[in-house]
Amino acid sequence: MKNQAHPIIVVKRRKAKSHGAAHGSWKIAYADFMTAMMAFFLVMWLISIS
């Protein structure tokens, strides 16, 4: 039993890549900016009418 060579098993595990908020966060920032710009120009338009 001592003379038998056991093979060495190496298991390589890859880390799971997360494709979450990092790629889509610019859309939230852009939508927030566009909403603020729309509100600003709406207020400016209402001021110019009255």
Coordinates of N, CA and C in Angstrom, one line a residue:
M1 N 0.8 -1.2 0.0 CA 0.0 0.0 0.0 C 0.9 1.3 0.0
K2 N 2.0 1.2 0.7 CA 2.9 2.4 0.7 C 3.6 2.7 -0.6
N3 N 3.7 1.7 -1.4 CA 4.5 1.8 -2.7 C 3.6 2.4 -3.8
Q4 N 2.3 2.4 -3.6 CA 1.4 2.9 -4.7 C 1.4 4.4 -4.7
A5 N 1.6 5.0 -5.9 CA 1.6 6.4 -6.1 C 0.2 6.9 -6.4
H6 N -0.3 7.9 -5.7 CA -1.6 8.5 -5.9 C -1.4 9.7 -6.8
P7 N -2.3 9.8 -7.8 CA -2.1 11.0 -8.7 C -2.6 12.2 -7.9
I8 N -1.9 13.3 -8.2 CA -2.3 14.6 -7.6 C -3.4 15.3 -8.5
I9 N -4.5 15.6 -7.9 CA -5.6 16.2 -8.6 C -5.6 17.7 -8.2
V10 N -5.5 18.6 -9.2 CA -5.6 20.0 -9.0 C -6.9 20.5 -9.6
V11 N -7.7 21.2 -8.8 CA -9.0 21.7 -9.3 C -8.9 23.2 -9.4
K12 N -9.0 23.8 -10.6 CA -8.9 25.2 -10.7 C -10.3 25.7 -10.8
R13 N -10.7 26.6 -9.9 CA -12.0 27.2 -9.9 C -11.9 28.7 -10.3
R14 N -12.8 29.0 -11.2 CA -12.9 30.4 -11.7 C -13.9 31.2 -10.9
K15 N -13.5 32.4 -10.6 CA -14.5 33.3 -9.9 C -15.6 33.8 -10.8
A16 N -16.8 33.8 -10.3 CA -17.9 34.3 -11.2 C -17.8 35.8 -11.4
K17 N -18.0 36.1 -12.6 CA -17.9 37.6 -13.0 C -19.3 38.2 -12.8
S18 N -19.3 39.3 -12.1 CA -20.6 40.0 -11.9 C -20.7 41.1 -13.0
H19 N -21.8 41.0 -13.7 CA -22.1 42.0 -14.7 C -23.3 42.9 -14.2
G20 N -23.2 43.3 -13.0 CA -24.4 44.0 -12.4 C -24.4 45.5 -12.7
A21 N -24.3 46.3 -11.7 CA -24.5 47.7 -11.7 C -23.4 48.5 -12.4
A22 N -22.3 47.9 -12.6 CA -21.2 48.7 -13.1 C -21.4 49.1 -14.6
H23 N -22.1 48.3 -15.3 CA -22.3 48.6 -16.7 C -23.6 49.4 -17.0
G24 N -24.5 49.4 -16.0 CA -25.8 50.1 -16.3 C -26.0 51.4 -15.5
S25 N -25.0 51.7 -14.6 CA -25.2 52.8 -13.7 C -25.2 54.2 -14.5
W26 N -24.6 54.2 -15.7 CA -24.6 55.5 -16.4 C -26.0 55.8 -16.9
K27 N -26.8 54.8 -17.1 CA -28.2 55.0 -17.6 C -29.0 55.7 -16.5
I28 N -28.8 55.3 -15.3 CA -29.6 56.0 -14.2 C -29.1 57.4 -14.0
A29 N -27.8 57.7 -14.1 CA -27.3 59.0 -14.0 C -27.8 59.9 -15.2
Y30 N -27.8 59.3 -16.4 CA -28.3 60.0 -17.5 C -29.8 60.4 -17.4
A31 N -30.6 59.4 -17.0 CA -32.0 59.7 -16.8 C -32.3 60.7 -15.8
D32 N -31.5 60.7 -14.7 CA -31.6 61.7 -13.6 C -31.3 63.1 -14.2
F33 N -30.2 63.2 -15.0 CA -29.8 64.5 -15.5 C -30.8 65.0 -16.5
M34 N -31.4 64.1 -17.4 CA -32.4 64.5 -18.3 C -33.7 65.0 -17.7
T35 N -34.0 64.3 -16.6 CA -35.2 64.8 -15.8 C -35.0 66.1 -15.2
A36 N -33.8 66.4 -14.7 CA -33.5 67.7 -14.1 C -33.5 68.8 -15.2
M37 N -33.0 68.4 -16.4 CA -32.9 69.4 -17.5 C -34.4 69.7 -18.0
M38 N -35.2 68.7 -18.1 CA -36.6 68.9 -18.5 C -37.3 69.8 -17.5
A39 N -37.1 69.5 -16.2 CA -37.8 70.4 -15.2 C -37.3 71.8 -15.3
F40 N -36.0 72.0 -15.5 CA -35.4 73.3 -15.6 C -36.0 74.1 -16.8
F41 N -36.1 73.5 -17.9 CA -36.6 74.2 -19.1 C -38.1 74.4 -19.0
L42 N -38.8 73.5 -18.3 CA -40.2 73.7 -18.1 C -40.5 74.9 -17.3
V43 N -39.7 75.0 -16.2 CA -39.8 76.2 -15.3 C -39.5 77.5 -16.1
M44 N -38.4 77.4 -16.9 CA -38.0 78.6 -17.7 C -39.1 79.0 -18.7
W45 N -39.7 78.0 -19.3 CA -40.8 78.2 -20.3 C -42.0 78.8 -19.6
L46 N -42.4 78.3 -18.4 CA -43.5 78.8 -17.6 C -43.3 80.3 -17.1
I47 N -42.0 80.6 -16.8 CA -41.7 81.9 -16.4 C -41.8 82.9 -17.6
S48 N -41.4 82.4 -18.7 CA -41.4 83.3 -19.9 C -42.8 83.6 -20.4
I49 N -43.7 82.6 -20.2 CA -45.1 82.8 -20.6 C -45.8 83.8 -19.7
S50 N -45.6 83.8 -18.4 CA -46.3 84.7 -17.5 C -45.7 86.0 -17.4

